[in-house]
């Protein structure tokens, strides 16, 4: 009689863990992201209707991503603003981190290696949106403060070394860089 009692105790102790395995996964906060552009977040993913606008998120503004969802072959983030407003926007409009060039001369490499060659050097005031990090390297899209043929030149899909002392994460520098870009557009 003791053997079957021990067997019942073992089975009953396993049942709760089986139930927990079948639970729906809880929504996970994906973390902080930064807006690449001024944009409205909406109450419905992909909506461009004015009545669905929840809040305006400015370029470089910090948001918290609550979840990622796919709809009609596009990825959207459900996010929360610093003021607590929640809405949706395209995931491609946000970056994991933003780096600001605070000294001239930072190299824009074609690949994450010193021997890959460069596209050129960044000028003071460039804004780089991080897409991917590989060790000491970051793959970035950068809004530069360089003017070429009368147009502000931007560089996409280049690599920079994140530990370089010519970079900063200070958001106040970012606002100054945006003002500098606007001044070049005049």
JSON list of C-alpha atoms in Angstrom, two decimals:
[
{"chain": "A", "resi": 1, "resn": "UNK", "atom": "CA", "xyz": [0.00, 0.00, 0.00]},
{"chain": "A", "resi": 2, "resn": "UNK", "atom": "CA", "xyz": [2.85, 2.41, 0.59]},
{"chain": "A", "resi": 3, "resn": "UNK", "atom": "CA", "xyz": [4.18, 2.02, -2.98]},
{"chain": "A", "resi": 4, "resn": "UNK", "atom": "CA", "xyz": [1.00, 3.34, -4.60]},
{"chain": "A", "resi": 5, "resn": "UNK", "atom": "CA", "xyz": [0.81, 6.21, -2.06]},
{"chain": "A", "resi": 6, "resn": "UNK", "atom": "CA", "xyz": [4.36, 7.21, -2.98]},
{"chain": "A", "resi": 7, "resn": "UNK", "atom": "CA", "xyz": [3.43, 6.95, -6.67]},
{"chain": "A", "resi": 8, "resn": "UNK", "atom": "CA", "xyz": [0.38, 9.24, -6.15]},
{"chain": "A", "resi": 9, "resn": "UNK", "atom": "CA", "xyz": [2.51, 11.79, -4.31]},
{"chain": "A", "resi": 10, "resn": "UNK", "atom": "CA", "xyz": [5.08, 11.82, -7.13]},
{"chain": "A", "resi": 11, "resn": "UNK", "atom": "CA", "xyz": [2.40, 12.16, -9.84]},
{"chain": "A", "resi": 12, "resn": "UNK", "atom": "CA", "xyz": [0.55, 14.91, -7.97]},
{"chain": "A", "resi": 13, "resn": "UNK", "atom": "CA", "xyz": [3.78, 16.86, -7.54]},
{"chain": "A", "resi": 14, "resn": "UNK", "atom": "CA", "xyz": [4.44, 16.66, -11.30]},
{"chain": "A", "resi": 15, "resn": "UNK", "atom": "CA", "xyz": [0.96, 17.82, -12.36]},
{"chain": "A", "resi": 16, "resn": "UNK", "atom": "CA", "xyz": [1.38, 21.52, -11.39]},
{"chain": "A", "resi": 17, "resn": "UNK", "atom": "CA", "xyz": [4.63, 21.75, -13.34]},
{"chain": "A", "resi": 18, "resn": "UNK", "atom": "CA", "xyz": [2.93, 20.30, -16.44]},
{"chain": "A", "resi": 19, "resn": "UNK", "atom": "CA", "xyz": [0.20, 22.90, -16.18]},
{"chain": "A", "resi": 20, "resn": "UNK", "atom": "CA", "xyz": [2.78, 25.69, -15.93]},
{"chain": "A", "resi": 21, "resn": "UNK", "atom": "CA", "xyz": [4.50, 24.49, -19.11]},
{"chain": "A", "resi": 22, "resn": "UNK", "atom": "CA", "xyz": [1.24, 24.81, -21.07]},
{"chain": "A", "resi": 23, "resn": "UNK", "atom": "CA", "xyz": [0.57, 28.37, -19.91]},
{"chain": "A", "resi": 24, "resn": "UNK", "atom": "CA", "xyz": [0.50, 31.17, -22.48]},
{"chain": "A", "resi": 25, "resn": "UNK", "atom": "CA", "xyz": [3.78, 33.08, -22.43]},
{"chain": "A", "resi": 26, "resn": "UNK", "atom": "CA", "xyz": [3.45, 36.44, -20.75]},
{"chain": "A", "resi": 27, "resn": "UNK", "atom": "CA", "xyz": [4.09, 39.58, -22.77]},
{"chain": "A", "resi": 28, "resn": "UNK", "atom": "CA", "xyz": [7.67, 40.69, -22.42]},
{"chain": "A", "resi": 29, "resn": "UNK", "atom": "CA", "xyz": [8.91, 44.24, -22.46]},
{"chain": "A", "resi": 30, "resn": "UNK", "atom": "CA", "xyz": [11.47, 44.43, -25.27]},
{"chain": "A", "resi": 31, "resn": "UNK", "atom": "CA", "xyz": [13.18, 47.44, -23.78]},
{"chain": "A", "resi": 32, "resn": "UNK", "atom": "CA", "xyz": [14.08, 50.99, -24.57]},
{"chain": "A", "resi": 33, "resn": "UNK", "atom": "CA", "xyz": [14.22, 52.20, -28.16]},
{"chain": "A", "resi": 34, "resn": "UNK", "atom": "CA", "xyz": [14.78, 55.62, -29.71]},
{"chain": "A", "resi": 35, "resn": "UNK", "atom": "CA", "xyz": [12.69, 57.21, -32.45]},
{"chain": "A", "resi": 36, "resn": "UNK", "atom": "CA", "xyz": [14.56, 57.90, -35.68]},
{"chain": "A", "resi": 37, "resn": "UNK", "atom": "CA", "xyz": [12.01, 60.47, -36.88]},
{"chain": "A", "resi": 38, "resn": "UNK", "atom": "CA", "xyz": [9.14, 62.66, -35.70]},
{"chain": "A", "resi": 39, "resn": "UNK", "atom": "CA", "xyz": [6.09, 60.37, -35.94]},
{"chain": "A", "resi": 40, "resn": "UNK", "atom": "CA", "xyz": [2.62, 59.75, -34.61]},
{"chain": "A", "resi": 41, "resn": "UNK", "atom": "CA", "xyz": [1.87, 56.51, -32.79]},
{"chain": "A", "resi": 42, "resn": "UNK", "atom": "CA", "xyz": [-1.60, 55.15, -33.42]},
{"chain": "A", "resi": 43, "resn": "UNK", "atom": "CA", "xyz": [-4.21, 53.08, -31.62]},
{"chain": "A", "resi": 44, "resn": "UNK", "atom": "CA", "xyz": [-4.19, 50.57, -34.51]},
{"chain": "A", "resi": 45, "resn": "UNK", "atom": "CA", "xyz": [-1.05, 49.14, -36.14]},
{"chain": "A", "resi": 46, "resn": "UNK", "atom": "CA", "xyz": [-0.51, 50.58, -39.63]},
{"chain": "A", "resi": 47, "resn": "UNK", "atom": "CA", "xyz": [-3.27, 53.18, -39.43]},
{"chain": "A", "resi": 48, "resn": "UNK", "atom": "CA", "xyz": [-2.67, 56.58, -41.02]},
{"chain": "A", "resi": 49, "resn": "UNK", "atom": "CA", "xyz": [-6.05, 57.98, -39.99]},
{"chain": "A", "resi": 50, "resn": "UNK", "atom": "CA", "xyz": [-6.00, 61.13, -37.92]},
{"chain": "A", "resi": 51, "resn": "UNK", "atom": "CA", "xyz": [-8.60, 59.81, -35.47]},
{"chain": "A", "resi": 52, "resn": "UNK", "atom": "CA", "xyz": [-6.30, 56.87, -34.59]},
{"chain": "A", "resi": 53, "resn": "UNK", "atom": "CA", "xyz": [-3.40, 59.11, -33.55]},
{"chain": "A", "resi": 54, "resn": "UNK", "atom": "CA", "xyz": [-2.48, 58.68, -29.88]},
{"chain": "A", "resi": 55, "resn": "UNK", "atom": "CA", "xyz": [0.63, 60.83, -29.48]},
{"chain": "A", "resi": 56, "resn": "UNK", "atom": "CA", "xyz": [3.46, 62.49, -31.36]},
{"chain": "A", "resi": 57, "resn": "UNK", "atom": "CA", "xyz": [6.90, 60.98, -30.73]},
{"chain": "A", "resi": 58, "resn": "UNK", "atom": "CA", "xyz": [9.82, 63.22, -31.64]},
{"chain": "A", "resi": 59, "resn": "UNK", "atom": "CA", "xyz": [13.11, 62.19, -33.25]},
{"chain": "A", "resi": 60, "resn": "UNK", "atom": "CA", "xyz": [15.52, 60.79, -30.64]},
{"chain": "A", "resi": 61, "resn": "UNK", "atom": "CA", "xyz": [12.70, 60.43, -28.06]},
{"chain": "A", "resi": 62, "resn": "UNK", "atom": "CA", "xyz": [12.97, 57.41, -25.79]},
{"chain": "A", "resi": 63, "resn": "UNK", "atom": "CA", "xyz": [10.09, 54.90, -25.72]},
{"chain": "A", "resi": 64, "resn": "UNK", "atom": "CA", "xyz": [9.52, 51.52, -24.09]},
{"chain": "A", "resi": 65, "resn": "UNK", "atom": "CA", "xyz": [8.63, 48.68, -26.45]},
{"chain": "A", "resi": 66, "resn": "UNK", "atom": "CA", "xyz": [5.97, 46.45, -24.92]},
{"chain": "A", "resi": 67, "resn": "UNK", "atom": "CA", "xyz": [5.65, 43.91, -27.73]},
{"chain": "A", "resi": 68, "resn": "UNK", "atom": "CA", "xyz": [6.40, 43.27, -31.38]},
{"chain": "A", "resi": 69, "resn": "UNK", "atom": "CA", "xyz": [3.75, 42.07, -33.81]},
{"chain": "A", "resi": 70, "resn": "UNK", "atom": "CA", "xyz": [3.54, 41.35, -37.52]},
{"chain": "A", "resi": 71, "resn": "UNK", "atom": "CA", "xyz": [0.67, 42.42, -39.71]},
{"chain": "A", "resi": 72, "resn": "UNK", "atom": "CA", "xyz": [0.49, 42.37, -43.51]},
{"chain": "A", "resi": 73, "resn": "UNK", "atom": "CA", "xyz": [4.22, 41.54, -43.84]},
{"chain": "A", "resi": 74, "resn": "UNK", "atom": "CA", "xyz": [5.26, 44.52, -41.68]},
{"chain": "A", "resi": 75, "resn": "UNK", "atom": "CA", "xyz": [6.58, 44.51, -38.12]},
{"chain": "A", "resi": 76, "resn": "UNK", "atom": "CA", "xyz": [5.12, 46.94, -35.58]},
{"chain": "A", "resi": 77, "resn": "UNK", "atom": "CA", "xyz": [5.99, 47.81, -32.02]},
{"chain": "A", "resi": 78, "resn": "UNK", "atom": "CA", "xyz": [3.39, 48.38, -29.36]},
{"chain": "A", "resi": 79, "resn": "UNK", "atom": "CA", "xyz": [5.08, 51.01, -27.26]},
{"chain": "A", "resi": 80, "resn": "UNK", "atom": "CA", "xyz": [4.68, 53.32, -24.33]},
{"chain": "A", "resi": 81, "resn": "UNK", "atom": "CA", "xyz": [5.90, 56.93, -24.36]},
{"chain": "A", "resi": 82, "resn": "UNK", "atom": "CA", "xyz": [7.55, 58.72, -21.46]},
{"chain": "A", "resi": 83, "resn": "UNK", "atom": "CA", "xyz": [4.15, 60.26, -20.67]},
{"chain": "A", "resi": 84, "resn": "UNK", "atom": "CA", "xyz": [2.46, 56.82, -20.51]},
{"chain": "A", "resi": 85, "resn": "UNK", "atom": "CA", "xyz": [0.63, 56.94, -23.85]},
{"chain": "A", "resi": 86, "resn": "UNK", "atom": "CA", "xyz": [0.47, 53.57, -25.62]},
{"chain": "A", "resi": 87, "resn": "UNK", "atom": "CA", "xyz": [0.25, 53.01, -29.36]},
{"chain": "A", "resi": 88, "resn": "UNK", "atom": "CA", "xyz": [1.75, 51.34, -32.43]},
{"chain": "A", "resi": 89, "resn": "UNK", "atom": "CA", "xyz": [4.38, 52.28, -34.98]},
{"chain": "A", "resi": 90, "resn": "UNK", "atom": "CA", "xyz": [6.61, 50.55, -37.53]},
{"chain": "A", "resi": 91, "resn": "UNK", "atom": "CA", "xyz": [9.52, 48.81, -35.82]},
{"chain": "A", "resi": 92, "resn": "UNK", "atom": "CA", "xyz": [11.91, 50.16, -38.49]},
{"chain": "A", "resi": 93, "resn": "UNK", "atom": "CA", "xyz": [11.30, 53.69, -37.16]},
{"chain": "A", "resi": 94, "resn": "UNK", "atom": "CA", "xyz": [13.16, 52.87, -33.94]},
{"chain": "A", "resi": 95, "resn": "UNK", "atom": "CA", "xyz": [16.72, 52.08, -32.92]},
{"chain": "A", "resi": 96, "resn": "UNK", "atom": "CA", "xyz": [18.22, 50.19, -29.97]},
{"chain": "A", "resi": 97, "resn": "UNK", "atom": "CA", "xyz": [20.67, 52.99, -29.25]},
{"chain": "A", "resi": 98, "resn": "UNK", "atom": "CA", "xyz": [21.77, 56.35, -30.59]},
{"chain": "A", "resi": 99, "resn": "UNK", "atom": "CA", "xyz": [25.37, 57.52, -30.74]},
{"chain": "A", "resi": 100, "resn": "UNK", "atom": "CA", "xyz": [26.49, 61.09, -31.41]},
{"chain": "A", "resi": 101, "resn": "UNK", "atom": "CA", "xyz": [29.78, 62.12, -32.98]},
{"chain": "A", "resi": 102, "resn": "UNK", "atom": "CA", "xyz": [31.40, 64.71, -30.71]},
{"chain": "A", "resi": 103, "resn": "UNK", "atom": "CA", "xyz": [34.75, 65.06, -32.52]},
{"chain": "A", "resi": 104, "resn": "UNK", "atom": "CA", "xyz": [35.66, 65.03, -36.21]},
{"chain": "A", "resi": 105, "resn": "UNK", "atom": "CA", "xyz": [37.43, 62.02, -37.68]},
{"chain": "A", "resi": 106, "resn": "UNK", "atom": "CA", "xyz": [35.44, 58.93, -36.64]},
{"chain": "A", "resi": 107, "resn": "UNK", "atom": "CA", "xyz": [35.80, 56.36, -39.44]},
{"chain": "A", "resi": 108, "resn": "UNK", "atom": "CA", "xyz": [32.78, 54.77, -41.14]},
{"chain": "A", "resi": 109, "resn": "UNK", "atom": "CA", "xyz": [33.89, 51.24, -42.02]},
{"chain": "A", "resi": 110, "resn": "UNK", "atom": "CA", "xyz": [32.29, 49.09, -44.72]},
{"chain": "A", "resi": 111, "resn": "UNK", "atom": "CA", "xyz": [32.50, 45.95, -42.52]},
{"chain": "A", "resi": 112, "resn": "UNK", "atom": "CA", "xyz": [33.26, 45.30, -38.83]},
{"chain": "A", "resi": 113, "resn": "UNK", "atom": "CA", "xyz": [37.03, 45.09, -39.27]},
{"chain": "A", "resi": 114, "resn": "UNK", "atom": "CA", "xyz": [39.84, 47.62, -39.51]},
{"chain": "A", "resi": 115, "resn": "UNK", "atom": "CA", "xyz": [40.97, 46.12, -42.83]},
{"chain": "A", "resi": 116, "resn": "UNK", "atom": "CA", "xyz": [37.61, 46.49, -44.63]},
{"chain": "A", "resi": 117, "resn": "UNK", "atom": "CA", "xyz": [38.19, 50.02, -45.84]},
{"chain": "A", "resi": 118, "resn": "UNK", "atom": "CA", "xyz": [36.13, 53.06, -45.00]},
{"chain": "A", "resi": 119, "resn": "UNK", "atom": "CA", "xyz": [33.41, 55.10, -46.59]},
{"chain": "A", "resi": 120, "resn": "UNK", "atom": "CA", "xyz": [34.95, 58.21, -45.06]},
{"chain": "A", "resi": 121, "resn": "UNK", "atom": "CA", "xyz": [35.10, 60.06, -41.77]},
{"chain": "A", "resi": 122, "resn": "UNK", "atom": "CA", "xyz": [32.26, 61.55, -39.80]},
{"chain": "A", "resi": 123, "resn": "UNK", "atom": "CA", "xyz": [32.09, 65.21, -38.94]},
{"chain": "A", "resi": 124, "resn": "UNK", "atom": "CA", "xyz": [31.13, 66.63, -35.58]},
{"chain": "A", "resi": 125, "resn": "UNK", "atom": "CA", "xyz": [27.35, 66.47, -35.03]},
{"chain": "A", "resi": 126, "resn": "UNK", "atom": "CA", "xyz": [26.55, 63.23, -36.85]},
{"chain": "A", "resi": 127, "resn": "UNK", "atom": "CA", "xyz": [23.79, 61.06, -35.38]},
{"chain": "A", "resi": 128, "resn": "UNK", "atom": "CA", "xyz": [24.13, 57.27, -35.65]},
{"chain": "A", "resi": 129, "resn": "UNK", "atom": "CA", "xyz": [21.20, 54.89, -35.09]},
{"chain": "A", "resi": 130, "resn": "UNK", "atom": "CA", "xyz": [22.40, 51.46, -33.98]},
{"chain": "A", "resi": 131, "resn": "UNK", "atom": "CA", "xyz": [20.93, 48.52, -35.90]},
{"chain": "A", "resi": 132, "resn": "UNK", "atom": "CA", "xyz": [23.18, 45.73, -34.64]},
{"chain": "A", "resi": 133, "resn": "UNK", "atom": "CA", "xyz": [26.10, 45.27, -32.28]},
{"chain": "A", "resi": 134, "resn": "UNK", "atom": "CA", "xyz": [28.91, 42.74, -32.82]},
{"chain": "A", "resi": 135, "resn": "UNK", "atom": "CA", "xyz": [31.45, 42.94, -30.02]},
{"chain": "A", "resi": 136, "resn": "UNK", "atom": "CA", "xyz": [33.11, 46.37, -30.20]},
{"chain": "A", "resi": 137, "resn": "UNK", "atom": "CA", "xyz": [31.43, 47.20, -33.52]},
{"chain": "A", "resi": 138, "resn": "UNK", "atom": "CA", "xyz": [28.02, 48.69, -34.27]},
{"chain": "A", "resi": 139, "resn": "UNK", "atom": "CA", "xyz": [26.21, 48.58, -37.62]},
{"chain": "A", "resi": 140, "resn": "UNK", "atom": "CA", "xyz": [24.59, 51.99, -37.97]},
{"chain": "A", "resi": 141, "resn": "UNK", "atom": "CA", "xyz": [22.59, 54.32, -40.18]},
{"chain": "A", "resi": 142, "resn": "UNK", "atom": "CA", "xyz": [23.90, 57.85, -39.71]},
{"chain": "A", "resi": 143, "resn": "UNK", "atom": "CA", "xyz": [22.54, 61.31, -40.28]},
{"chain": "A", "resi": 144, "resn": "UNK", "atom": "CA", "xyz": [25.68, 63.30, -40.90]},
{"chain": "A", "resi": 145, "resn": "UNK", "atom": "CA", "xyz": [26.40, 66.97, -40.65]},
{"chain": "A", "resi": 146, "resn": "UNK", "atom": "CA", "xyz": [28.45, 66.85, -43.86]},
{"chain": "A", "resi": 147, "resn": "UNK", "atom": "CA", "xyz": [27.30, 68.71, -46.95]},
{"chain": "A", "resi": 148, "resn": "UNK", "atom": "CA", "xyz": [28.14, 67.28, -50.36]},
{"chain": "A", "resi": 149, "resn": "UNK", "atom": "CA", "xyz": [27.03, 69.10, -53.53]},
{"chain": "A", "resi": 150, "resn": "UNK", "atom": "CA", "xyz": [24.76, 71.33, -51.44]},
{"chain": "A", "resi": 151, "resn": "UNK", "atom": "CA", "xyz": [22.91, 68.38, -49.81]},
{"chain": "A", "resi": 152, "resn": "UNK", "atom": "CA", "xyz": [23.33, 67.00, -46.29]},
{"chain": "A", "resi": 153, "resn": "UNK", "atom": "CA", "xyz": [24.88, 63.56, -46.82]},
{"chain": "A", "resi": 154, "resn": "UNK", "atom": "CA", "xyz": [23.63, 60.55, -44.83]},
{"chain": "A", "resi": 155, "resn": "UNK", "atom": "CA", "xyz": [25.40, 57.18, -44.61]},
{"chain": "A", "resi": 156, "resn": "UNK", "atom": "CA", "xyz": [23.55, 53.89, -44.25]},
{"chain": "A", "resi": 157, "resn": "UNK", "atom": "CA", "xyz": [24.75, 50.44, -43.25]},
{"chain": "A", "resi": 158, "resn": "UNK", "atom": "CA", "xyz": [28.24, 51.41, -42.06]},
{"chain": "A", "resi": 159, "resn": "UNK", "atom": "CA", "xyz": [30.20, 50.12, -39.07]},
{"chain": "A", "resi": 160, "resn": "UNK", "atom": "CA", "xyz": [31.75, 52.13, -36.26]},
{"chain": "A", "resi": 161, "resn": "UNK", "atom": "CA", "xyz": [33.77, 51.21, -33.18]},
{"chain": "A", "resi": 162, "resn": "UNK", "atom": "CA", "xyz": [31.54, 51.90, -30.17]},
{"chain": "A", "resi": 163, "resn": "UNK", "atom": "CA", "xyz": [34.39, 52.47, -27.70]},
{"chain": "A", "resi": 164, "resn": "UNK", "atom": "CA", "xyz": [35.78, 55.40, -29.70]},
{"chain": "A", "resi": 165, "resn": "UNK", "atom": "CA", "xyz": [36.14, 58.57, -27.60]},
{"chain": "A", "resi": 166, "resn": "UNK", "atom": "CA", "xyz": [34.65, 60.59, -30.47]},
{"chain": "A", "resi": 167, "resn": "UNK", "atom": "CA", "xyz": [31.21, 59.12, -29.63]},
{"chain": "A", "resi": 168, "resn": "UNK", "atom": "CA", "xyz": [28.70, 60.05, -26.93]},
{"chain": "A", "resi": 169, "resn": "UNK", "atom": "CA", "xyz": [25.28, 58.80, -25.83]},
{"chain": "A", "resi": 170, "resn": "UNK", "atom": "CA", "xyz": [24.30, 62.16, -24.28]},
{"chain": "A", "resi": 171, "resn": "UNK", "atom": "CA", "xyz": [20.79, 63.04, -25.56]},
{"chain": "A", "resi": 172, "resn": "UNK", "atom": "CA", "xyz": [21.39, 66.79, -25.22]},
{"chain": "A", "resi": 173, "resn": "UNK", "atom": "CA", "xyz": [24.14, 66.50, -27.80]},
{"chain": "A", "resi": 174, "resn": "UNK", "atom": "CA", "xyz": [21.58, 64.80, -30.05]},
{"chain": "A", "resi": 175, "resn": "UNK", "atom": "CA", "xyz": [19.26, 67.79, -29.92]},
{"chain": "A", "resi": 176, "resn": "UNK", "atom": "CA", "xyz": [22.15, 70.07, -30.82]},
{"chain": "A", "resi": 177, "resn": "UNK", "atom": "CA", "xyz": [23.03, 67.78, -33.75]},
{"chain": "A", "resi": 178, "resn": "UNK", "atom": "CA", "xyz": [19.44, 67.97, -35.04]},
{"chain": "A", "resi": 179, "resn": "UNK", "atom": "CA", "xyz": [19.57, 71.76, -34.91]},
{"chain": "A", "resi": 180, "resn": "UNK", "atom": "CA", "xyz": [22.88, 71.71, -36.79]},
{"chain": "A", "resi": 181, "resn": "UNK", "atom": "CA", "xyz": [21.37, 69.52, -39.54]},
{"chain": "A", "resi": 182, "resn": "UNK", "atom": "CA", "xyz": [18.39, 71.88, -39.84]},
{"chain": "A", "resi": 183, "resn": "UNK", "atom": "CA", "xyz": [20.77, 74.84, -40.18]},
{"chain": "A", "resi": 184, "resn": "UNK", "atom": "CA", "xyz": [22.53, 73.12, -43.10]},
{"chain": "A", "resi": 185, "resn": "UNK", "atom": "CA", "xyz": [19.19, 72.63, -44.88]},
{"chain": "A", "resi": 186, "resn": "UNK", "atom": "CA", "xyz": [18.54, 76.37, -45.11]}
]
